[in-house]
């Protein structure tokens, strides 16, 4: 079947302010996120793209705009099914304060049982995203052939859930996966199984350097000292 390039949106204003944006409207790329998006066409310059699909949220649409501008004739398809998780009442709240919520422990360790108050369950989030990918795989293959490559711009938790599905991992293990802003993850789908070709590739190995602690004037992510995953995907390297 086809090859799917999953792009997480560039760093957003919510990422840098430590807020769980969810589907809150008006969340744009910050200055660094815009620069990440501007670099995306160069990173994908050698890849022929049959289609670009995006979440409807502003930060994803802004991320793929430079890519579309660099490739006249390549149209954008928007799919609600790859929109951010509906975090319900958690949307717009600080991640630091959410770490004290009892539900956060379930989100971290037993995601398949987690449902956000006033929002959706993580099972439903994964199911709709997987359905979207299967549908787009079939459509792209039918229109462009089995060797076609297409890009999909979405969100941290969505991409992690899609990677878990591709690897045959239970959703409860998906918090072990990390995808930074504007990272590229590639899955090649075949008749019998998917193959994970790239995971969270930003090309920036400097991001592997130890982060400063908050006590040293740095900005360690919420829950970093306990090994907790950053719900929503986090802001990436400082």
CSV table of C-alpha atoms in Angstrom, one decimal:
chain,number,residue,atom,x,y,z
A,1,UNK,CA,0.0,0.0,0.0
A,2,UNK,CA,1.0,3.6,0.4
A,3,UNK,CA,3.5,5.5,2.6
A,4,UNK,CA,2.2,8.0,5.1
A,5,UNK,CA,4.2,11.0,6.4
A,6,UNK,CA,2.8,12.1,9.7
A,7,UNK,CA,3.8,15.7,10.6
A,8,UNK,CA,3.0,17.1,14.0
A,9,UNK,CA,2.2,20.8,13.9
A,10,UNK,CA,4.9,23.3,14.7
A,11,UNK,CA,5.3,24.7,18.2
A,12,UNK,CA,2.3,26.7,19.2
A,13,UNK,CA,1.6,29.5,21.6
A,14,UNK,CA,-0.2,27.0,23.8
A,15,UNK,CA,2.9,24.7,23.9
A,16,UNK,CA,5.1,27.5,25.1
A,17,UNK,CA,2.7,28.7,27.7
A,18,UNK,CA,2.2,25.2,29.1
A,19,UNK,CA,-1.6,25.1,28.3
A,20,UNK,CA,-3.5,22.0,27.0
A,21,UNK,CA,-5.1,23.7,24.0
A,22,UNK,CA,-7.2,20.8,22.8
A,23,UNK,CA,-9.7,22.2,20.2
A,24,UNK,CA,-9.6,25.8,21.6
A,25,UNK,CA,-9.9,28.1,18.6
A,26,UNK,CA,-7.2,30.7,17.8
A,27,UNK,CA,-4.2,28.7,18.9
A,28,UNK,CA,-1.5,29.7,16.4
A,29,UNK,CA,2.1,28.8,15.8
A,30,UNK,CA,4.6,30.8,17.8
A,31,UNK,CA,7.7,32.3,16.2
A,32,UNK,CA,9.7,29.1,16.4
A,33,UNK,CA,6.7,27.1,15.2
A,34,UNK,CA,6.5,29.3,12.1
A,35,UNK,CA,10.2,28.8,11.4
A,36,UNK,CA,9.7,25.1,11.8
A,37,UNK,CA,6.8,25.2,9.3
A,38,UNK,CA,8.9,27.3,6.9
A,39,UNK,CA,11.7,24.6,6.9
A,40,UNK,CA,9.3,21.8,6.2
A,41,UNK,CA,9.3,22.2,2.4
A,42,UNK,CA,13.1,21.8,2.4
A,43,UNK,CA,13.0,18.7,4.6
A,44,UNK,CA,10.5,17.1,2.2
A,45,UNK,CA,11.9,18.4,-1.0
A,46,UNK,CA,13.0,15.0,-2.3
A,47,UNK,CA,9.7,13.4,-1.6
A,48,UNK,CA,6.9,13.4,-4.3
A,49,UNK,CA,3.6,14.0,-2.4
A,50,UNK,CA,0.3,12.7,-3.8
A,51,UNK,CA,-1.8,14.6,-1.3
A,52,UNK,CA,-1.7,16.6,1.9
A,53,UNK,CA,-4.3,16.1,4.6
A,54,UNK,CA,-4.6,18.2,7.7
A,55,UNK,CA,-6.5,18.6,11.0
A,56,UNK,CA,-8.8,21.6,10.7
A,57,UNK,CA,-7.2,23.4,13.7
A,58,UNK,CA,-5.3,26.6,13.0
A,59,UNK,CA,-1.8,25.4,14.1
A,60,UNK,CA,-1.9,22.4,11.7
A,61,UNK,CA,-3.2,24.5,8.8
A,62,UNK,CA,-0.4,27.0,9.4
A,63,UNK,CA,2.2,24.3,9.5
A,64,UNK,CA,1.3,22.9,6.0
A,65,UNK,CA,0.8,26.3,4.3
A,66,UNK,CA,4.5,26.8,3.4
A,67,UNK,CA,4.6,23.2,2.0
A,68,UNK,CA,1.5,23.9,-0.2
A,69,UNK,CA,2.9,27.3,-1.3
A,70,UNK,CA,6.1,25.5,-2.4
A,71,UNK,CA,4.2,23.0,-4.5
A,72,UNK,CA,1.6,24.7,-6.7
A,73,UNK,CA,-1.2,22.3,-7.7
A,74,UNK,CA,-0.9,20.3,-4.5
A,75,UNK,CA,-4.3,20.7,-2.7
A,76,UNK,CA,-5.1,20.6,0.9
A,77,UNK,CA,-7.7,18.1,2.3
A,78,UNK,CA,-9.1,18.8,5.8
A,79,UNK,CA,-10.3,15.9,7.9
A,80,UNK,CA,-12.0,16.4,11.3
A,81,UNK,CA,-11.1,12.8,12.3
A,82,UNK,CA,-7.5,13.7,12.7
A,83,UNK,CA,-8.3,16.8,14.8
A,84,UNK,CA,-6.9,17.1,18.4
A,85,UNK,CA,-8.3,14.9,21.1
A,86,UNK,CA,-11.4,16.5,22.6
A,87,UNK,CA,-10.1,17.2,26.2
A,88,UNK,CA,-13.4,18.6,27.2
A,89,UNK,CA,-13.2,20.5,30.5
A,90,UNK,CA,-9.4,20.1,30.5
A,91,UNK,CA,-9.1,22.3,27.4
A,92,UNK,CA,-7.4,25.6,28.1
A,93,UNK,CA,-6.0,24.6,31.5
A,94,UNK,CA,-2.4,24.6,32.6
A,95,UNK,CA,-0.7,21.2,32.3
A,96,UNK,CA,1.1,21.8,35.6
A,97,UNK,CA,-2.2,22.0,37.5
A,98,UNK,CA,-3.7,19.0,35.5
A,99,UNK,CA,-0.8,16.8,36.9
A,100,UNK,CA,-2.7,16.9,40.3
A,101,UNK,CA,-5.9,15.6,38.8
A,102,UNK,CA,-6.6,11.9,39.7
A,103,UNK,CA,-7.5,11.2,36.0
A,104,UNK,CA,-4.0,12.1,34.9
A,105,UNK,CA,-2.6,9.0,36.4
A,106,UNK,CA,-5.1,7.0,34.4
A,107,UNK,CA,-4.2,8.9,31.2
A,108,UNK,CA,-0.5,8.1,31.8
A,109,UNK,CA,-0.8,4.4,32.7
A,110,UNK,CA,-4.2,3.1,31.5
A,111,UNK,CA,-5.1,5.3,28.6
A,112,UNK,CA,-7.6,2.9,27.2
A,113,UNK,CA,-9.8,3.6,30.3
A,114,UNK,CA,-9.4,7.4,30.2
A,115,UNK,CA,-12.3,9.6,29.2
A,116,UNK,CA,-12.0,13.4,29.6
A,117,UNK,CA,-14.9,15.1,31.4
A,118,UNK,CA,-17.1,16.8,28.9
A,119,UNK,CA,-14.9,15.4,26.1
A,120,UNK,CA,-14.0,12.1,24.5
A,121,UNK,CA,-12.2,8.9,25.5
A,122,UNK,CA,-8.7,8.1,24.3
A,123,UNK,CA,-10.1,4.9,22.7
A,124,UNK,CA,-12.5,7.0,20.6
A,125,UNK,CA,-9.7,9.4,19.7
A,126,UNK,CA,-7.5,6.5,18.4
A,127,UNK,CA,-10.4,4.8,16.6
A,128,UNK,CA,-11.4,7.8,14.6
A,129,UNK,CA,-7.8,8.6,13.6
A,130,UNK,CA,-7.1,5.0,12.6
A,131,UNK,CA,-10.3,5.0,10.5
A,132,UNK,CA,-9.2,8.2,8.8
A,133,UNK,CA,-5.8,6.8,7.9
A,134,UNK,CA,-7.3,3.6,6.5
A,135,UNK,CA,-9.7,5.6,4.4
A,136,UNK,CA,-7.0,7.9,3.1
A,137,UNK,CA,-4.7,5.0,2.4
A,138,UNK,CA,-7.3,3.4,0.2
A,139,UNK,CA,-8.2,6.7,-1.5
A,140,UNK,CA,-4.5,7.7,-2.3
A,141,UNK,CA,-3.7,4.2,-3.5
A,142,UNK,CA,-6.7,4.2,-5.8
A,143,UNK,CA,-5.9,7.6,-7.2
A,144,UNK,CA,-2.1,7.5,-7.3
A,145,UNK,CA,-1.0,3.9,-7.1
A,146,UNK,CA,0.4,1.6,-4.4
A,147,UNK,CA,3.8,3.4,-4.3
A,148,UNK,CA,2.3,6.8,-3.5
A,149,UNK,CA,3.4,9.0,-0.6
A,150,UNK,CA,1.1,11.4,1.2
A,151,UNK,CA,1.4,13.7,4.2
A,152,UNK,CA,-0.9,14.2,7.1
A,153,UNK,CA,-0.5,17.0,9.6
A,154,UNK,CA,-2.0,16.3,13.0
A,155,UNK,CA,-1.4,16.5,16.8
A,156,UNK,CA,0.9,14.8,19.3
A,157,UNK,CA,-1.6,12.4,20.9
A,158,UNK,CA,-3.2,11.5,17.6
A,159,UNK,CA,0.2,10.7,16.0
A,160,UNK,CA,1.3,8.6,19.0
A,161,UNK,CA,-2.0,6.7,18.9
A,162,UNK,CA,-1.5,6.0,15.2
A,163,UNK,CA,2.1,4.8,15.8
A,164,UNK,CA,0.8,2.5,18.5
A,165,UNK,CA,-1.7,1.1,16.1
A,166,UNK,CA,1.0,0.6,13.4
A,167,UNK,CA,3.2,-1.2,15.8
A,168,UNK,CA,0.5,-3.4,17.3
A,169,UNK,CA,0.9,-1.8,20.7
A,170,UNK,CA,-1.9,-1.6,23.1
A,171,UNK,CA,-3.2,2.0,23.7
A,172,UNK,CA,-2.1,1.7,27.3
A,173,UNK,CA,1.5,1.8,26.0
A,174,UNK,CA,1.2,4.8,23.7
A,175,UNK,CA,2.6,7.3,26.3
A,176,UNK,CA,6.0,5.7,25.7
A,177,UNK,CA,6.1,7.3,22.3
A,178,UNK,CA,7.3,10.9,21.8
A,179,UNK,CA,6.8,13.2,18.8
A,180,UNK,CA,8.1,16.7,19.1
A,181,UNK,CA,6.6,19.8,17.3
A,182,UNK,CA,7.1,19.6,13.5
A,183,UNK,CA,8.6,16.2,13.7
A,184,UNK,CA,8.1,13.7,10.9
A,185,UNK,CA,6.9,10.2,11.5
A,186,UNK,CA,6.7,7.8,8.6
A,187,UNK,CA,4.6,4.6,8.3
A,188,UNK,CA,4.6,2.4,5.2
A,189,UNK,CA,1.5,0.3,4.9
A,190,UNK,CA,1.5,-3.0,3.1
A,191,UNK,CA,-1.2,-5.7,2.6
A,192,UNK,CA,0.0,-7.7,5.7
A,193,UNK,CA,1.4,-5.1,8.1
A,194,UNK,CA,2.5,-1.5,8.5
A,195,UNK,CA,6.2,-0.7,8.9
A,196,UNK,CA,7.4,2.2,11.1
A,197,UNK,CA,10.1,3.9,8.9
A,198,UNK,CA,10.8,7.1,10.9
A,199,UNK,CA,9.6,8.2,14.4
A,200,UNK,CA,9.6,11.8,15.6
A,201,UNK,CA,12.4,12.9,13.2
A,202,UNK,CA,13.3,16.6,13.5
A,203,UNK,CA,16.9,16.3,12.3
A,204,UNK,CA,17.9,18.1,15.5
A,205,UNK,CA,20.1,16.0,17.6
A,206,UNK,CA,20.9,18.9,19.9
A,207,UNK,CA,17.4,18.3,21.4
A,208,UNK,CA,18.9,15.2,23.1
A,209,UNK,CA,21.0,17.3,25.4
A,210,UNK,CA,19.8,17.4,29.0
A,211,UNK,CA,17.2,20.0,29.8
A,212,UNK,CA,17.8,22.5,32.5
A,213,UNK,CA,15.7,22.1,35.6
A,214,UNK,CA,13.2,24.8,36.6
A,215,UNK,CA,15.3,25.5,39.6
A,216,UNK,CA,18.2,26.4,37.4
A,217,UNK,CA,16.2,28.9,35.4
A,218,UNK,CA,15.1,26.4,32.8
A,219,UNK,CA,11.7,25.1,31.9
A,220,UNK,CA,11.4,21.4,32.5
A,221,UNK,CA,8.1,20.0,31.2
A,222,UNK,CA,5.3,19.2,33.6
A,223,UNK,CA,5.8,15.8,35.2
A,224,UNK,CA,9.2,15.4,33.7
A,225,UNK,CA,10.8,14.4,37.1
A,226,UNK,CA,8.3,11.6,37.5
A,227,UNK,CA,8.7,10.3,33.9
A,228,UNK,CA,5.2,11.3,33.0
A,229,UNK,CA,4.4,11.9,29.3
A,230,UNK,CA,3.3,15.3,28.2
A,231,UNK,CA,-0.4,15.2,27.3
A,232,UNK,CA,-1.0,16.9,24.1
A,233,UNK,CA,2.6,16.3,23.0
A,234,UNK,CA,4.6,19.0,24.7
A,235,UNK,CA,6.7,21.9,23.3
A,236,UNK,CA,9.7,19.9,22.4
A,237,UNK,CA,13.3,21.0,23.1
A,238,UNK,CA,13.7,24.5,24.6
